[in-house]
Short mmCIF file of N, CA and C in Angstrom, two decimals:
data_model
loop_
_atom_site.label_atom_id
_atom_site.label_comp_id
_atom_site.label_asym_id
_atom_site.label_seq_id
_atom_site.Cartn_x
_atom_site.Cartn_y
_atom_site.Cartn_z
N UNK A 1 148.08 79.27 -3.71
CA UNK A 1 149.38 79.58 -3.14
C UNK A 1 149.41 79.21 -1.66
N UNK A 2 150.51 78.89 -1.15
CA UNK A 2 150.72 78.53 -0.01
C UNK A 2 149.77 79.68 0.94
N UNK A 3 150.02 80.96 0.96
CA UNK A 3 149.37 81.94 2.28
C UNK A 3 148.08 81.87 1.67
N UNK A 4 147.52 81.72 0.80
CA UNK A 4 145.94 81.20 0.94
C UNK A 4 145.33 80.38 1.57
N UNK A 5 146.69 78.95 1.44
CA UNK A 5 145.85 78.06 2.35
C UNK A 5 146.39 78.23 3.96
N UNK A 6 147.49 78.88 3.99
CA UNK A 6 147.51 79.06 5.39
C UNK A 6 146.20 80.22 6.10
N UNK A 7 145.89 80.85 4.87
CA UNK A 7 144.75 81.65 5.89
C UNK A 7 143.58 80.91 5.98
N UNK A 8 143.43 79.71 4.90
CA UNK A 8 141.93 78.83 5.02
C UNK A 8 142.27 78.18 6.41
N UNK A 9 143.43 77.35 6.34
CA UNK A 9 143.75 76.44 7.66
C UNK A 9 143.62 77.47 9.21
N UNK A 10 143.87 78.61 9.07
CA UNK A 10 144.23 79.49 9.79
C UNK A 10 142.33 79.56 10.34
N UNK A 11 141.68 80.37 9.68
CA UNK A 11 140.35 80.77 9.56
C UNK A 11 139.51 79.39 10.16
N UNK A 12 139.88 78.44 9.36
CA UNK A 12 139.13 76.81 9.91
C UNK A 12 139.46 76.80 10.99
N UNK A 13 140.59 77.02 12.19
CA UNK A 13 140.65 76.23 13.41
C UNK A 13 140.41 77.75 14.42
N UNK A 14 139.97 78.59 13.97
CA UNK A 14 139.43 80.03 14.52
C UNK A 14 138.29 79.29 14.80
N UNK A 15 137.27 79.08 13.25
CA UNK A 15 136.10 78.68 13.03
C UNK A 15 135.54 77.19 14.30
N UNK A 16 136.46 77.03 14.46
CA UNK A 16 136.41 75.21 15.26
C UNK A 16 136.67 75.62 16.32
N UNK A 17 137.57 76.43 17.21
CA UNK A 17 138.03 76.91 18.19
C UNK A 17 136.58 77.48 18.92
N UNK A 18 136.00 78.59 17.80
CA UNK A 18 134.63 79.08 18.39
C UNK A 18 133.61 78.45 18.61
N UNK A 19 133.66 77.21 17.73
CA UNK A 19 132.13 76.38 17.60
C UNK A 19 132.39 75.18 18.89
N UNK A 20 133.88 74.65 19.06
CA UNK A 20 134.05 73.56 20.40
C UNK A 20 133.63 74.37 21.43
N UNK A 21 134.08 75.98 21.37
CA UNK A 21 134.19 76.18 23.01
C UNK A 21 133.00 76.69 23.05
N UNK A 22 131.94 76.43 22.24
CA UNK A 22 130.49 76.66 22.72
C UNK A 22 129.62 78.32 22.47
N UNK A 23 130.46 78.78 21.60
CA UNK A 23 129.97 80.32 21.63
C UNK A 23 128.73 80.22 20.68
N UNK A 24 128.26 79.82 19.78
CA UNK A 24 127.24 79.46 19.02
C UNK A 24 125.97 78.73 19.53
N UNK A 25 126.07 77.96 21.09
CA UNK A 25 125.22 77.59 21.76
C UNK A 25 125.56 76.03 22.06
N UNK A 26 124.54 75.65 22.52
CA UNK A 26 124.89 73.70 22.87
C UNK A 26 124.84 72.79 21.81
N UNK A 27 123.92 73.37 20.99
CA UNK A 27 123.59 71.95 20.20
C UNK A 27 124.54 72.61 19.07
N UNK A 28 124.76 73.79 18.38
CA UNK A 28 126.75 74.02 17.99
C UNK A 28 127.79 73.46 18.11
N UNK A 29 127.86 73.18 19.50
CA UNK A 29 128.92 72.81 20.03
C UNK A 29 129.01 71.51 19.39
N UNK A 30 127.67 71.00 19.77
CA UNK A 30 127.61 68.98 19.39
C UNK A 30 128.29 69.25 17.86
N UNK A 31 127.49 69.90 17.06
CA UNK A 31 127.93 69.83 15.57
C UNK A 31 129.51 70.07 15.49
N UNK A 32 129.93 71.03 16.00
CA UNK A 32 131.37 70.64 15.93
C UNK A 32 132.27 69.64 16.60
N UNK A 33 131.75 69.27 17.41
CA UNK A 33 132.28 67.72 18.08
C UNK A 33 132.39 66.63 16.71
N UNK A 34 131.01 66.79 16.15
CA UNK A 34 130.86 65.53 15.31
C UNK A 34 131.74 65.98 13.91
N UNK A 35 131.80 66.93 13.63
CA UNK A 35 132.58 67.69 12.64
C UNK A 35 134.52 67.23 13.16
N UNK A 36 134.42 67.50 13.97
CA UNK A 36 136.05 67.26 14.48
C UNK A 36 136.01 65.41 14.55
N UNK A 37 135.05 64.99 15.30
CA UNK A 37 135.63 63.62 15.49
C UNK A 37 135.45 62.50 13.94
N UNK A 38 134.39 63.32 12.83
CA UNK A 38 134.20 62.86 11.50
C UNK A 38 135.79 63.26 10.97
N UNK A 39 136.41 63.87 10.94
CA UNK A 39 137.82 64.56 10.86
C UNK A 39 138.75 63.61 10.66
N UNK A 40 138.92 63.54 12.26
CA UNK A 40 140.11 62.82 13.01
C UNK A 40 139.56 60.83 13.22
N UNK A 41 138.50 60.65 12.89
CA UNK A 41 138.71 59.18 13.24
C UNK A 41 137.19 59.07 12.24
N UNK A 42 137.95 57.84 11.32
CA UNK A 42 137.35 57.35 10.03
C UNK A 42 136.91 55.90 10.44
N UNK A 43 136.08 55.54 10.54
CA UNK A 43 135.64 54.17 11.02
C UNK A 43 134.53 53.79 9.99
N UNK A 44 134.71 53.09 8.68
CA UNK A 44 133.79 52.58 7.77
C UNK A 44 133.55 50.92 7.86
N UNK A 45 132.00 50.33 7.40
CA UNK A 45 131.87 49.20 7.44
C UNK A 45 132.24 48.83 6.61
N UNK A 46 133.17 49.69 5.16
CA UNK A 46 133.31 49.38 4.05
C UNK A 46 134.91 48.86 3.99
N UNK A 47 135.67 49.29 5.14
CA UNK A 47 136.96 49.03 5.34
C UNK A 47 137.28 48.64 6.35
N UNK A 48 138.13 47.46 6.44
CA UNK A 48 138.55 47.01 7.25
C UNK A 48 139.41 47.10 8.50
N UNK A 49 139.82 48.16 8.16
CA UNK A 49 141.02 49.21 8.88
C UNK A 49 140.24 50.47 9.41
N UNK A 50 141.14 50.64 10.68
CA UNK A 50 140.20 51.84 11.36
C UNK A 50 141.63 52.74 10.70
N UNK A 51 140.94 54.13 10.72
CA UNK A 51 141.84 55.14 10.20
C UNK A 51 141.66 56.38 11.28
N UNK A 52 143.20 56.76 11.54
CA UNK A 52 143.17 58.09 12.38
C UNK A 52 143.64 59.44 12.04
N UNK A 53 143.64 60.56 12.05
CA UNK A 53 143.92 61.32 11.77
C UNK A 53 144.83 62.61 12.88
N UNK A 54 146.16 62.61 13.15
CA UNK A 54 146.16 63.20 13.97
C UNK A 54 147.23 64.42 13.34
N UNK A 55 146.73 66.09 13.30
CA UNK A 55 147.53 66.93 13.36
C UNK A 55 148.06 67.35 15.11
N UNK A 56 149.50 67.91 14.90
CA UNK A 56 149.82 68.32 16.14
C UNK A 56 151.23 69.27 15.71
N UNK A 57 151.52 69.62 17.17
CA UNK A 57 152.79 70.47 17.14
C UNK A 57 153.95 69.89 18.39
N UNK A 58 155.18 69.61 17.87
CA UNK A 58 156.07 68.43 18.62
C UNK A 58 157.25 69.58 18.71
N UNK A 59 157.65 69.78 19.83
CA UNK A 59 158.76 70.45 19.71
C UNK A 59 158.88 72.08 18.99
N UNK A 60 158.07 72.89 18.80
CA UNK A 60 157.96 73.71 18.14
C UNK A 60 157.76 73.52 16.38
N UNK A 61 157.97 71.76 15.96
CA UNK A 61 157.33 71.54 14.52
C UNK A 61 155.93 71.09 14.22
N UNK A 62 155.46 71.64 13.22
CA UNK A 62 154.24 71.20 12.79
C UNK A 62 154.22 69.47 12.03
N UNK A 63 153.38 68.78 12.69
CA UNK A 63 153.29 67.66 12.09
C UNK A 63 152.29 67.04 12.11
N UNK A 64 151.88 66.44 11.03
CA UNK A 64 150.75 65.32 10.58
C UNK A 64 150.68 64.18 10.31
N UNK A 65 150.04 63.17 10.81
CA UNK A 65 150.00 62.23 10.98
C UNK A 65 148.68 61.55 10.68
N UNK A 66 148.73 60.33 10.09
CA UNK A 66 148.01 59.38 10.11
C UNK A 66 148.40 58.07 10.35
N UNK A 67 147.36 57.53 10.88
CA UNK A 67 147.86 56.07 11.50
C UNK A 67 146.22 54.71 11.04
N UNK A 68 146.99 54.08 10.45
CA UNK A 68 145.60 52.98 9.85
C UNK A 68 146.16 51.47 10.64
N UNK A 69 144.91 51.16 11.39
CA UNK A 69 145.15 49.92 12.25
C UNK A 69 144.49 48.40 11.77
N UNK A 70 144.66 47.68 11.89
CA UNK A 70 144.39 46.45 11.10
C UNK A 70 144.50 45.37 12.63
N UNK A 71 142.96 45.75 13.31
CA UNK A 71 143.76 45.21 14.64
C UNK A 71 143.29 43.44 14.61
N UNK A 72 143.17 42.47 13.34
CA UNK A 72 143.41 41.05 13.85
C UNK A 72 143.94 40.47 12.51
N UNK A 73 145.45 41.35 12.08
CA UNK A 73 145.83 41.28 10.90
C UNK A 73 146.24 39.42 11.05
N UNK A 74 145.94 38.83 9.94
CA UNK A 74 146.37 37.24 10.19
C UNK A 74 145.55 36.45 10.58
N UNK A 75 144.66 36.60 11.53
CA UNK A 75 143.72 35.89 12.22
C UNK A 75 142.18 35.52 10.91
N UNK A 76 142.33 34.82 10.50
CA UNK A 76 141.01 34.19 9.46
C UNK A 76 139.59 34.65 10.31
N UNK A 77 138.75 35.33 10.04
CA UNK A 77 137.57 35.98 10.68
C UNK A 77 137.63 36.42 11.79
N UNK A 78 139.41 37.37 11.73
CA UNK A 78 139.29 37.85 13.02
C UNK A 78 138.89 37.51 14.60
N UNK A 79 139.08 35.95 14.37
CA UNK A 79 138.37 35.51 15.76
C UNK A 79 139.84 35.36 17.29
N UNK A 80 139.82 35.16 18.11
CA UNK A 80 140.90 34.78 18.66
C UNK A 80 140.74 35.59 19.94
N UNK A 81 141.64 35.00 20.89
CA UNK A 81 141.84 36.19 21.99
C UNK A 81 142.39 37.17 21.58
N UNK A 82 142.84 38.12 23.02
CA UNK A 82 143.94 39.45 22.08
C UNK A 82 145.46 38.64 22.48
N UNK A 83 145.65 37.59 22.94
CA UNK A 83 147.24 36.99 22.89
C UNK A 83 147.06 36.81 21.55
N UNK A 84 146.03 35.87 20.97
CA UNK A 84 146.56 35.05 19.98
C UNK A 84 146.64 36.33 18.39
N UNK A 85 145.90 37.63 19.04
CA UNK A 85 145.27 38.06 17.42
C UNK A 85 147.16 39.06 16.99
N UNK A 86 147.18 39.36 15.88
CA UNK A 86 148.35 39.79 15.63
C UNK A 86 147.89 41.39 15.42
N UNK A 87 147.95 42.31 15.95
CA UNK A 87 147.63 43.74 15.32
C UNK A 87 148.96 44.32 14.46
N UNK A 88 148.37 45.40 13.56
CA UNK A 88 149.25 45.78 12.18
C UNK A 88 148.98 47.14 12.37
N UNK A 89 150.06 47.77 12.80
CA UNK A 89 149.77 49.74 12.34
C UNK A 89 150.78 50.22 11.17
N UNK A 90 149.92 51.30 10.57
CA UNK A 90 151.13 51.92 9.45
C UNK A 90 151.08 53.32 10.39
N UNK A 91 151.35 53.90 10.20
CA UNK A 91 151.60 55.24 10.95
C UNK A 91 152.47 55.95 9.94
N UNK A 92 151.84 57.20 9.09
CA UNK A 92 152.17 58.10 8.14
C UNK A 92 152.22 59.16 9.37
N UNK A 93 153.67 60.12 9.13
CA UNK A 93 154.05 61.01 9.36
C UNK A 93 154.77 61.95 8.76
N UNK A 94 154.50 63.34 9.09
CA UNK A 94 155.21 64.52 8.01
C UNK A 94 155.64 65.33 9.21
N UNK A 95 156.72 65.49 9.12
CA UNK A 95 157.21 66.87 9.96
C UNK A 95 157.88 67.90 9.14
N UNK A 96 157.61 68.83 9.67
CA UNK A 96 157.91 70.31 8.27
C UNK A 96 159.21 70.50 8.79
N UNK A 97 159.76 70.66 7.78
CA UNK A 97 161.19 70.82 7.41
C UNK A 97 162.24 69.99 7.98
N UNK A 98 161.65 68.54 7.92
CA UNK A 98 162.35 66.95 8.40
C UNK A 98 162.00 66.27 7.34
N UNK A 99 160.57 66.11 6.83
CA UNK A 99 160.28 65.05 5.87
C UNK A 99 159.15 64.15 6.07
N UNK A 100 159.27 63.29 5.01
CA UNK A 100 157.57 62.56 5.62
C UNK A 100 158.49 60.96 6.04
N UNK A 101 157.76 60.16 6.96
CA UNK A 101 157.83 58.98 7.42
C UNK A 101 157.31 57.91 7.08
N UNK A 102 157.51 56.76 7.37
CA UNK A 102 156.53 55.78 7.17
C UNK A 102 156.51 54.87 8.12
N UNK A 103 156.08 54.37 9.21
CA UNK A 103 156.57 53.86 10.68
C UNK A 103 155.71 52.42 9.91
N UNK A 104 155.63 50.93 10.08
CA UNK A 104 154.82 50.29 10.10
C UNK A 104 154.77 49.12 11.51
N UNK A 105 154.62 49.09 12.18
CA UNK A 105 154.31 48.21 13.53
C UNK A 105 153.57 46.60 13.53
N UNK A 106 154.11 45.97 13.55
CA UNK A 106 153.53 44.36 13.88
C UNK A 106 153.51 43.82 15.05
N UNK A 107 152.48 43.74 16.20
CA UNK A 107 152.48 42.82 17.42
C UNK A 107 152.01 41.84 17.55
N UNK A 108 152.40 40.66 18.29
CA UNK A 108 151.78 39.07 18.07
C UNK A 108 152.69 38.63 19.83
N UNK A 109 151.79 38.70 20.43
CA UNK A 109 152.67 37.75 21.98
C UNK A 109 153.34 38.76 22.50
N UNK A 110 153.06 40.01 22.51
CA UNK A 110 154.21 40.86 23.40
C UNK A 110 155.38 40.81 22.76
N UNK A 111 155.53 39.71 21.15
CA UNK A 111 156.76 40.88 20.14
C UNK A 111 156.32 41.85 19.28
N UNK A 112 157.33 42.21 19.19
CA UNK A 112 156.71 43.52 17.96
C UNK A 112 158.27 43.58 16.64
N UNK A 113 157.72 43.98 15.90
CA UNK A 113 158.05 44.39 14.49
C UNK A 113 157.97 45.42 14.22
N UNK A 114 159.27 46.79 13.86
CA UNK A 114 159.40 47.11 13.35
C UNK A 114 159.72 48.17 12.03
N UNK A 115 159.16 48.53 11.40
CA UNK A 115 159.73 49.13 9.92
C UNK A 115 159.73 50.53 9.73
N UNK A 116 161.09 51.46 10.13
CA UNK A 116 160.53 52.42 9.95
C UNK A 116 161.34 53.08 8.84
N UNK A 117 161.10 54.17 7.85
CA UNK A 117 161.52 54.26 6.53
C UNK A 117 161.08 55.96 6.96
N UNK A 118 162.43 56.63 6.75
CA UNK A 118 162.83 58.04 7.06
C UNK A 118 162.98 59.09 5.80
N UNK A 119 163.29 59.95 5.64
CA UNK A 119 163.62 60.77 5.17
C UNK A 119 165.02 60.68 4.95
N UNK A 120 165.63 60.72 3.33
CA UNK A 120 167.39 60.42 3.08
C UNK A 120 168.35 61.21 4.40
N UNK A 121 167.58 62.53 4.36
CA UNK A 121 168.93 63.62 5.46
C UNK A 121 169.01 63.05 6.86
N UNK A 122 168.30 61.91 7.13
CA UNK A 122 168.51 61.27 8.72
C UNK A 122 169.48 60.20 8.42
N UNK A 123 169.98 59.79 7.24
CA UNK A 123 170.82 58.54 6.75
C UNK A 123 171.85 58.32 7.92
N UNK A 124 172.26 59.81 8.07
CA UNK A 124 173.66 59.40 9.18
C UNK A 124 173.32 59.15 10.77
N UNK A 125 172.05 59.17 10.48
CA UNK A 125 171.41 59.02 11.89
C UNK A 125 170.60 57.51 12.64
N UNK A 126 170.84 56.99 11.43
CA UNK A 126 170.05 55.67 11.40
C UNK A 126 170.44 54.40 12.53
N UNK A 127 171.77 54.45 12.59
CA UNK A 127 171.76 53.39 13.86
C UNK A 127 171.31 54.03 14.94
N UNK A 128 171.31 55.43 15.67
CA UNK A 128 171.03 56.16 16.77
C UNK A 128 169.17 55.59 16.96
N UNK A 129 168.55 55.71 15.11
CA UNK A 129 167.03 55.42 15.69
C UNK A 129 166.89 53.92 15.45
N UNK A 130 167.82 53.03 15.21
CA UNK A 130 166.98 52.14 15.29
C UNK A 130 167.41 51.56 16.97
N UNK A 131 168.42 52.23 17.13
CA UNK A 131 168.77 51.86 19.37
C UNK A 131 167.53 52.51 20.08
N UNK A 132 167.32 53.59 19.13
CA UNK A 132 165.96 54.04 19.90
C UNK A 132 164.81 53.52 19.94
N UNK A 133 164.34 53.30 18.70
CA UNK A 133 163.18 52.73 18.63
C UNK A 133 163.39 50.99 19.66
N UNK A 134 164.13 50.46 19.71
CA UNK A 134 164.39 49.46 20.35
C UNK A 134 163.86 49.75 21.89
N UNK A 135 164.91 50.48 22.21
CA UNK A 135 164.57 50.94 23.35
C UNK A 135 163.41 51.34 24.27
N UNK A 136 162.76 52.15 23.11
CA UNK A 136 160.56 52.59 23.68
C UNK A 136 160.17 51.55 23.32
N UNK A 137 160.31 50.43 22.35
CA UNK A 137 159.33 48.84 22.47
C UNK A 137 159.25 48.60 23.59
N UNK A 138 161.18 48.53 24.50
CA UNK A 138 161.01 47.29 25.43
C UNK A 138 160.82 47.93 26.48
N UNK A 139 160.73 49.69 26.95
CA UNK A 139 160.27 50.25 27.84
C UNK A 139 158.95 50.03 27.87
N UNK A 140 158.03 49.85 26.85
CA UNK A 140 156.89 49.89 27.53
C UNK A 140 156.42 48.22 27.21
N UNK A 141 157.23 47.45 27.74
CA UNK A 141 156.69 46.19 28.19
C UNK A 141 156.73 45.16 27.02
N UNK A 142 157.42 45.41 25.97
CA UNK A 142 157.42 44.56 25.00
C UNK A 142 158.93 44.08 24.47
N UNK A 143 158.84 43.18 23.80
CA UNK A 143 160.06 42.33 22.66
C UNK A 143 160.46 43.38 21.53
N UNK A 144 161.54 43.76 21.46
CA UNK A 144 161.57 43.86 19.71
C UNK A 144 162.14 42.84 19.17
N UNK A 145 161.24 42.04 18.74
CA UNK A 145 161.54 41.09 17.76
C UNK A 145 162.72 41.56 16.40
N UNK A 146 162.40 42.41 15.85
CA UNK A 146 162.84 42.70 14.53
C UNK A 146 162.73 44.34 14.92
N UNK A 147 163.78 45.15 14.35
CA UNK A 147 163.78 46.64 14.23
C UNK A 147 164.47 46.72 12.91
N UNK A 148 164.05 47.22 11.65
CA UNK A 148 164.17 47.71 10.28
C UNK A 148 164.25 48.96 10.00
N UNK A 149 165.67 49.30 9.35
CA UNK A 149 165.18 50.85 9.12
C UNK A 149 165.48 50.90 7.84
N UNK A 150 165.27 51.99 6.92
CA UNK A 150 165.41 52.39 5.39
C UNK A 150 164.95 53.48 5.07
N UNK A 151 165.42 54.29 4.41
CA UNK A 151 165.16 55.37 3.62
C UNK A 151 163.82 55.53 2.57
N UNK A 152 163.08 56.11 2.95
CA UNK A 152 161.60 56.40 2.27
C UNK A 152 162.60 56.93 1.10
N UNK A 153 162.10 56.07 -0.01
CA UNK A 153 161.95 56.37 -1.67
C UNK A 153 160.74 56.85 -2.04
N UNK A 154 159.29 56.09 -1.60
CA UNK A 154 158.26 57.04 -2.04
C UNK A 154 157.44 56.64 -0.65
N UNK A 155 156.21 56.93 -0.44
CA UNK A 155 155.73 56.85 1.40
C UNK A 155 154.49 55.58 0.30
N UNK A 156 154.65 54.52 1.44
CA UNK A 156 154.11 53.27 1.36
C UNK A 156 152.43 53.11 1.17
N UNK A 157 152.06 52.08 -0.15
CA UNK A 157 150.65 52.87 0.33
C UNK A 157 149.84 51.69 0.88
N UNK A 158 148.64 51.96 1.42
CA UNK A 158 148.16 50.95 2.31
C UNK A 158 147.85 49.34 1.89
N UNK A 159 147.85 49.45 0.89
CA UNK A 159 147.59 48.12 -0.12
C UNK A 159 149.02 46.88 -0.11
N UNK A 160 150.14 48.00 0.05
CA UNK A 160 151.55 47.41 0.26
C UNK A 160 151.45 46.76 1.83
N UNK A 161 151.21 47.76 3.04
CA UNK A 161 150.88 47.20 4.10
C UNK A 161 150.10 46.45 4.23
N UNK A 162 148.97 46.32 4.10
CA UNK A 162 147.83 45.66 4.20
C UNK A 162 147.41 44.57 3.15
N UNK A 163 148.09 44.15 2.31
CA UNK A 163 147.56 43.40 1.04
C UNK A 163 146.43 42.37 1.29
N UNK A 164 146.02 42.06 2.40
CA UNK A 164 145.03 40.94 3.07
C UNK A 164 143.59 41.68 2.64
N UNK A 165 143.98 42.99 2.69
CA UNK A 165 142.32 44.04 2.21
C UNK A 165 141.42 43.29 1.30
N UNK A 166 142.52 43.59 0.69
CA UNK A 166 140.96 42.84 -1.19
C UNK A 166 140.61 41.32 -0.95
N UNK A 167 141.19 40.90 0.46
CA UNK A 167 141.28 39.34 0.12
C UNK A 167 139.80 39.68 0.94
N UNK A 168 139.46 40.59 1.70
CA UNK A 168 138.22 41.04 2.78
C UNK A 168 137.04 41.90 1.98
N UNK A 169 137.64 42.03 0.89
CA UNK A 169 136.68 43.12 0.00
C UNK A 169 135.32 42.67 -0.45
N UNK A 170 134.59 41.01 0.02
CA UNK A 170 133.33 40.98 -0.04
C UNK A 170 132.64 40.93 1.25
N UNK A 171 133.33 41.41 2.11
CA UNK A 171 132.77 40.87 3.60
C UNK A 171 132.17 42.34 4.20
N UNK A 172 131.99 42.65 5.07
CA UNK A 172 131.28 43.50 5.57
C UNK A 172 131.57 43.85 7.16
N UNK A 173 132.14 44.74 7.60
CA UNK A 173 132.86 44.72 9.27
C UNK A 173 131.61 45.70 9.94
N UNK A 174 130.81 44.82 10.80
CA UNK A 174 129.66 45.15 11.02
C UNK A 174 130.20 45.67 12.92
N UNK A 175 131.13 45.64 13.51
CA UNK A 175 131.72 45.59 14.67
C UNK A 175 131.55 46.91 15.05
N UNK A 176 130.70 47.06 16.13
CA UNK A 176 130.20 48.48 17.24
C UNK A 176 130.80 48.60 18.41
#
């Protein structure tokens, strides 16, 4: 039931709260460092995509987020400067009692791309975000090439974003 897991979630960041701020001793502390940053940031040689994990609280809502980066999406062995390489973000978001998101981001030359797919009850709201989203591209120094918006039917899964994956699925991302 829901108040079960709010008391597990509840109890876990008690549990994490005590072990970061060191009450268990030093080398505690480390273990929960590595416990939190194993958490929040997924970095496998087995995947090509770095994966993030971010919970937070925006405005008085609870929201969760994940964001999977594909930073030389296009580029054949990833080689290139960072002008020439194209980076790819999906960015999964849930805000409680708004809905879940699906943001997806394309940059190549200082343009950017793009796609963000909402929740139906923002429908009447949709030209307001896509002036917005326009707007934070070119504030912080970039093109919007393309701004897309649409209504999340089901939340996108990474294979749809990323379909270049399996084309990488015998290789090995050995990068430190």
């Amino acid at each position: 039931s829901e108040n079960k897991e709010n008391d597990f979630v509840e109890t876990f960041i008690q549990i994490m709260k005590k072990g970061l701020s060191g009450e268990g001793g030093f080398e505690t502390k480390l273990v929960f460092q590595n416990v939190l940053n194993s958490m929040l940031v997924n970095q496998s040689v087995y995947m090509p995509l770095m994966h993030f994990i971010i919970p937070a609280e925006i405005f008085g809502n609870v929201m969760f987020s994940e964001i999977w980066v594909d930073p030389d999406d296009g580029q054949p062995g990833g080689g290139g400067s960072d002008d020439e390489r194209r980076n790819k973000l999906l960015i999964k978001f849930d805000i409680k009692d708004l809905g879940f998101f699906d943001l997806i981001v394309s940059q190549h030359k200082g343009k950017v791309e793009v796609q963000l797919f909402y929740p139906p009850s923002l429908a009447a709201d949709e030209k307001a975000l896509k002036k917005d989203i326009a707007s934070i591209v070119e504030k912080n120094g970039f093109s919007a090439a393309n701004v897309a918006l649409g209504r999340s039917v089901k939340p996108k899964t990474i294979t749809e974003v990323f379909p270049k994956i399996y084309e990488r699925k015998n290789g090995v991302n050995v990068k430190i």
